[in-house]
Short mmCIF file of C-alpha atoms in Angstrom, two decimals:
data_model
loop_
_atom_site.label_atom_id
_atom_site.label_comp_id
_atom_site.label_asym_id
_atom_site.label_seq_id
_atom_site.Cartn_x
_atom_site.Cartn_y
_atom_site.Cartn_z
CA MET D 4 31.12 64.04 69.81
CA LEU D 5 29.01 66.74 71.30
CA ARG D 6 27.08 64.23 73.37
CA LEU D 7 30.38 62.77 74.67
CA SER D 8 31.48 66.31 75.62
CA LEU D 9 28.36 66.99 77.59
CA CYS D 10 28.60 63.53 79.28
CA PHE D 11 32.12 64.27 80.22
CA PHE D 12 31.17 67.74 81.59
CA LEU D 13 28.90 65.86 83.93
CA ILE D 14 31.67 63.57 85.13
CA SER D 15 34.11 66.42 85.81
CA THR D 16 31.64 68.76 87.53
CA THR D 17 28.72 66.87 89.09
CA PHE D 18 30.50 64.22 91.10
CA LEU D 19 33.11 66.33 92.98
CA THR D 20 31.80 69.84 93.09
CA PHE D 21 32.16 69.71 96.83
CA ALA D 22 35.90 69.02 96.61
CA GLN D 23 36.93 71.96 94.34
CA ASP D 24 38.49 73.84 97.29
CA ARG D 25 40.94 70.84 97.84
CA CYS D 26 41.74 70.11 94.23
CA GLY D 27 45.10 71.48 93.27
CA THR D 28 44.87 71.24 89.49
CA VAL D 29 44.15 74.93 88.75
CA GLU D 30 46.87 76.07 91.20
CA TYR D 31 49.42 73.63 89.79
CA GLU D 32 48.68 74.62 86.16
CA LYS D 33 49.20 78.29 87.10
CA LEU D 34 52.57 77.34 88.64
CA ARG D 35 53.46 75.31 85.56
CA GLN D 36 52.72 78.19 83.27
CA LEU D 37 54.83 80.63 85.32
CA ARG D 38 57.73 78.18 85.10
CA ARG D 39 57.34 77.69 81.38
CA PRO D 40 55.49 80.55 79.53
CA THR D 41 56.05 78.88 76.19
CA LYS D 42 53.75 75.98 77.11
CA GLU D 43 51.24 75.25 74.36
CA THR D 44 47.76 76.67 74.48
CA LYS D 45 44.52 74.79 74.87
CA ASP D 46 43.75 75.31 71.11
CA GLN D 47 47.14 73.92 70.09
CA PHE D 48 46.65 70.90 72.24
CA GLU D 49 43.16 70.19 70.85
CA SER D 50 44.53 70.32 67.27
CA TRP D 51 47.14 67.75 68.27
CA VAL D 52 44.44 65.60 69.86
CA LYS D 53 42.41 65.50 66.70
CA ASP D 54 45.38 64.42 64.64
CA LYS D 55 46.34 61.78 67.22
CA MET D 56 42.76 60.41 67.27
CA THR D 57 42.72 60.12 63.42
CA GLN D 58 46.07 58.25 63.32
CA ARG D 59 45.24 55.90 66.13
CA LEU D 60 41.70 55.03 64.95
CA LYS D 61 43.09 54.14 61.52
CA THR D 62 44.86 51.18 63.29
CA PHE D 63 41.76 49.83 64.90
CA GLN D 64 39.87 46.90 63.44
CA THR D 65 36.62 47.92 61.77
CA ASN D 66 34.49 45.60 63.89
CA ARG D 67 36.03 46.87 67.04
CA ILE D 68 35.56 50.52 66.05
CA ALA D 69 31.85 49.88 65.75
CA SER D 70 31.70 48.79 69.44
CA GLY D 71 32.77 52.32 70.46
CA ASN D 72 34.29 51.09 73.73
CA TYR D 73 37.97 51.69 74.66
CA VAL D 74 40.32 50.17 77.30
CA VAL D 75 42.67 52.44 79.26
CA PRO D 76 45.57 50.63 80.97
CA VAL D 77 46.18 52.15 84.38
CA VAL D 78 49.38 52.00 86.43
CA VAL D 79 49.15 52.96 90.05
CA HIS D 80 52.39 54.16 91.72
CA VAL D 81 52.17 53.97 95.50
CA ILE D 82 54.78 56.27 96.97
CA HIS D 83 54.79 55.16 100.63
CA ASN D 84 56.77 55.78 103.77
CA GLY D 85 58.07 52.26 104.29
CA GLU D 86 55.02 50.78 106.00
CA ALA D 87 53.81 47.19 105.31
CA VAL D 88 51.49 46.70 102.44
CA GLY D 89 47.93 47.64 103.64
CA SER D 90 49.19 50.05 106.32
CA GLY D 91 49.34 53.80 106.26
CA THR D 92 50.47 55.28 102.98
CA ASN D 93 51.24 51.86 101.50
CA ILE D 94 47.65 51.16 100.71
CA SER D 95 46.35 47.58 99.89
CA ASP D 96 45.72 46.07 96.52
CA ALA D 97 42.03 45.95 97.39
CA GLN D 98 41.80 49.67 98.06
CA ILE D 99 43.66 50.32 94.69
CA ILE D 100 41.31 48.10 92.74
CA SER D 101 38.22 49.58 94.44
CA GLN D 102 39.06 52.88 92.84
CA ILE D 103 39.10 51.34 89.37
CA THR D 104 35.64 50.06 89.91
CA VAL D 105 34.47 53.58 90.94
CA LEU D 106 36.04 55.09 87.79
CA ASN D 107 34.27 52.76 85.56
CA ASP D 108 30.93 53.12 87.31
CA ASP D 109 31.18 56.92 87.14
CA PHE D 110 32.45 57.26 83.61
CA GLN D 111 29.86 54.70 82.35
CA ARG D 112 27.09 56.24 84.48
CA MET D 113 26.42 53.03 86.33
CA ASN D 114 27.04 54.67 89.68
CA ALA D 115 24.21 54.19 92.27
CA ASP D 116 23.70 57.96 92.69
CA ALA D 117 23.21 58.59 88.94
CA THR D 118 19.52 59.28 89.84
CA ASN D 119 20.75 62.48 91.50
CA THR D 120 21.73 63.98 88.21
CA LEU D 121 20.47 67.57 88.03
CA ALA D 122 17.36 68.03 85.94
CA GLU D 123 19.00 70.28 83.43
CA PHE D 124 21.62 67.66 82.64
CA GLN D 125 19.35 64.61 82.41
CA PRO D 126 18.53 65.06 78.74
CA VAL D 127 22.14 64.72 77.80
CA ALA D 128 23.38 62.36 80.45
CA GLY D 129 24.86 59.12 79.15
CA GLN D 130 27.71 56.67 79.24
CA PHE D 131 31.28 57.57 78.43
CA PRO D 132 32.72 54.65 76.26
CA ILE D 133 35.87 54.02 78.33
CA THR D 134 36.84 51.07 80.49
CA PHE D 135 39.78 51.54 82.90
CA VAL D 136 41.74 48.34 83.68
CA MET D 137 44.88 47.75 85.73
CA ALA D 138 47.81 47.30 83.38
CA LYS D 139 48.57 43.65 82.57
CA GLN D 140 51.96 44.29 80.82
CA ASP D 141 54.68 46.65 81.98
CA PRO D 142 56.74 48.79 79.55
CA ASN D 143 59.24 45.95 79.11
CA GLY D 144 56.58 43.48 78.14
CA PHE D 145 56.58 41.57 81.40
CA ALA D 146 53.34 40.52 83.19
CA THR D 147 52.17 42.92 85.94
CA ASN D 148 49.25 43.71 88.21
CA GLY D 149 49.61 47.38 87.36
CA ILE D 150 50.75 48.36 90.88
CA VAL D 151 54.23 49.77 91.65
CA ARG D 152 55.27 50.39 95.17
CA VAL D 153 58.20 52.68 95.95
CA LYS D 154 59.44 54.05 99.28
CA GLY D 155 59.47 57.87 98.96
CA THR D 156 62.42 60.15 99.58
CA GLN D 157 60.27 62.33 101.83
CA THR D 158 57.24 61.67 103.96
CA ILE D 159 54.82 64.31 102.61
CA TRP D 160 54.46 66.04 99.24
CA ASP D 161 52.98 69.24 97.77
CA LEU D 162 52.55 70.77 94.32
CA SER D 163 56.15 72.07 94.16
CA ASP D 164 57.35 68.49 94.61
CA ASN D 165 55.61 67.28 91.46
CA TYR D 166 58.88 66.38 89.51
CA SER D 167 60.50 64.78 92.47
CA LEU D 168 57.48 62.65 93.29
CA LYS D 169 56.85 61.37 89.85
CA SER D 170 60.52 60.77 89.00
CA LEU D 171 60.39 57.93 91.65
CA SER D 172 58.10 55.84 89.40
CA TYR D 173 56.71 56.47 85.85
CA TRP D 174 55.50 54.47 82.92
CA PRO D 175 55.23 56.07 79.43
CA ALA D 176 52.18 58.35 79.37
CA GLU D 177 51.42 57.55 75.72
CA ASN D 178 50.67 53.95 76.78
CA TYR D 179 49.40 54.18 80.31
CA LEU D 180 47.25 56.45 82.56
CA ASN D 181 49.65 57.13 85.49
CA LEU D 182 48.13 57.55 88.96
CA TRP D 183 50.39 58.43 91.90
CA ILE D 184 49.04 57.72 95.42
CA THR D 185 50.90 59.35 98.39
CA ASP D 186 50.60 61.63 101.42
CA LEU D 187 49.78 65.09 100.05
CA ARG D 188 50.40 68.18 102.17
CA GLY D 189 47.93 70.63 103.76
CA GLY D 190 44.71 68.80 103.09
CA LEU D 191 45.19 68.65 99.35
CA LEU D 192 43.09 65.80 97.98
CA GLY D 193 44.63 65.50 94.55
CA TYR D 194 45.78 67.29 91.40
CA THR D 195 46.23 66.69 87.70
CA GLN D 196 48.94 67.69 85.31
CA LEU D 197 47.21 68.31 82.08
CA PRO D 198 48.86 66.76 79.04
CA VAL D 199 50.86 68.42 76.33
CA SER D 200 51.40 67.10 72.84
CA SER D 201 55.28 67.08 72.99
CA THR D 202 55.22 67.80 69.18
CA LEU D 203 55.06 71.57 68.91
CA GLN D 204 58.00 73.64 67.94
CA GLY D 205 59.54 75.86 70.58
CA LEU D 206 58.39 73.72 73.53
CA GLU D 207 61.85 72.97 74.82
CA ASP D 208 60.63 71.40 78.03
CA ALA D 209 57.79 69.33 76.53
CA SER D 210 59.60 66.02 77.13
CA ASN D 211 59.68 66.83 80.85
CA ASP D 212 55.95 67.29 80.86
CA ARG D 213 55.52 63.84 79.26
CA LEU D 214 57.38 62.33 82.26
CA THR D 215 54.93 63.77 84.66
CA ASP D 216 51.56 63.60 82.93
CA GLY D 217 48.85 62.00 85.13
CA VAL D 218 47.03 62.24 88.36
CA ALA D 219 48.17 62.42 91.99
CA VAL D 220 45.68 61.57 94.78
CA ASP D 221 46.09 61.53 98.58
CA TYR D 222 46.14 58.03 99.97
CA GLN D 223 43.19 58.83 102.24
CA ALA D 224 41.00 60.01 99.33
CA TYR D 225 41.73 57.10 96.90
CA GLY D 226 39.31 54.16 96.79
CA THR D 227 35.91 53.58 98.34
CA SER D 228 34.75 52.56 101.78
CA GLN D 229 31.96 50.57 100.10
CA ALA D 230 34.55 47.92 99.14
CA GLY D 231 36.28 47.57 102.51
CA SER D 232 37.37 49.12 105.78
CA PHE D 233 40.05 51.38 104.34
CA ASN D 234 41.66 54.34 106.06
CA LEU D 235 39.78 57.06 104.16
CA LEU D 236 38.68 60.61 105.05
CA LYS D 237 35.03 60.42 106.08
CA GLU D 238 33.96 63.18 103.68
CA TYR D 239 35.97 61.72 100.71
CA ASN D 240 35.51 57.96 101.05
CA LEU D 241 33.57 57.22 97.83
CA GLY D 242 36.38 57.46 95.33
CA ARG D 243 35.13 60.68 93.67
CA THR D 244 38.37 62.44 94.15
CA ALA D 245 40.11 60.32 91.51
CA THR D 246 37.00 60.55 89.27
CA HIS D 247 37.28 64.38 89.48
CA GLU D 248 41.01 64.38 88.78
CA VAL D 249 40.81 61.90 85.89
CA GLY D 250 38.08 64.14 84.60
CA HIS D 251 40.51 67.15 84.65
CA PHE D 252 43.08 65.02 82.83
CA SER D 253 40.75 64.72 79.79
CA ASP D 254 38.76 67.88 80.00
CA PHE D 255 40.02 70.02 77.11
CA GLY D 256 36.82 70.76 75.18
CA THR D 257 35.15 69.22 72.14
CA SER D 258 38.22 67.08 71.24
CA GLY D 259 40.04 66.94 74.51
CA GLU D 260 37.65 64.54 76.18
CA MET D 261 38.89 61.96 73.78
CA TYR D 262 42.63 62.37 74.81
CA ILE D 263 42.71 59.18 76.67
CA VAL D 264 40.89 57.39 73.93
CA ALA D 265 43.64 58.52 71.56
CA GLN D 266 46.16 56.46 73.43
CA ALA D 267 43.86 53.56 74.43
CA GLN D 268 43.18 50.18 73.04
CA THR D 269 39.75 49.09 71.80
CA MET D 270 37.86 46.25 73.29
#
């Protein structure tokens, strides 16, 4: 577990250190805490994660547990401005899928620039046993490619629009990793809403948090130019914004790095 924590630390810090000034996660969490002071603490969340992990792992087949590799179904909600698929904010399927490849390469340390790992981290650097895949079944049991396209109710979004944005399209956070792709205001590259357990007494708004758990990324910072001629910002065209934000989503300490695993399926 310690080794996984250290590996995860590398993922969430090394790849996107340069983008910290344009990541809205810290700012959003401060806004969220002001709106709901009773929100659970980090320690309370980690306690819930440990219990969740124990319950979920009991359901896994013994031979699969031994493999130590987990599959995370991803749903990508493209909130666009009415353009044709592949134009403007309505990014192409190919651009969406290119980001999933980057996530897997980065989390499993198969990225080409892994050789640039800082010397002090090299002794503990390793693979994180997660595979991200586009969802193949929607919440109603129907076949899907994991991509949902919805015309937005406004053309540009910021942190204060979090609930409005995500209410346009959402799949249950206990079964999917939700990614929202849209046009974010003011040069914001992306932000993450950190999960809550939705089980603690006194958290009267916890169910609302469940409906907005996940990651939002600007459409020009999602995907990699190495997979096609996509309309990406030059400085952020390798898919590391999403790696950074998904890193935030799981980065809660010694148990929190396994939050996604707690809701994933084994391979």
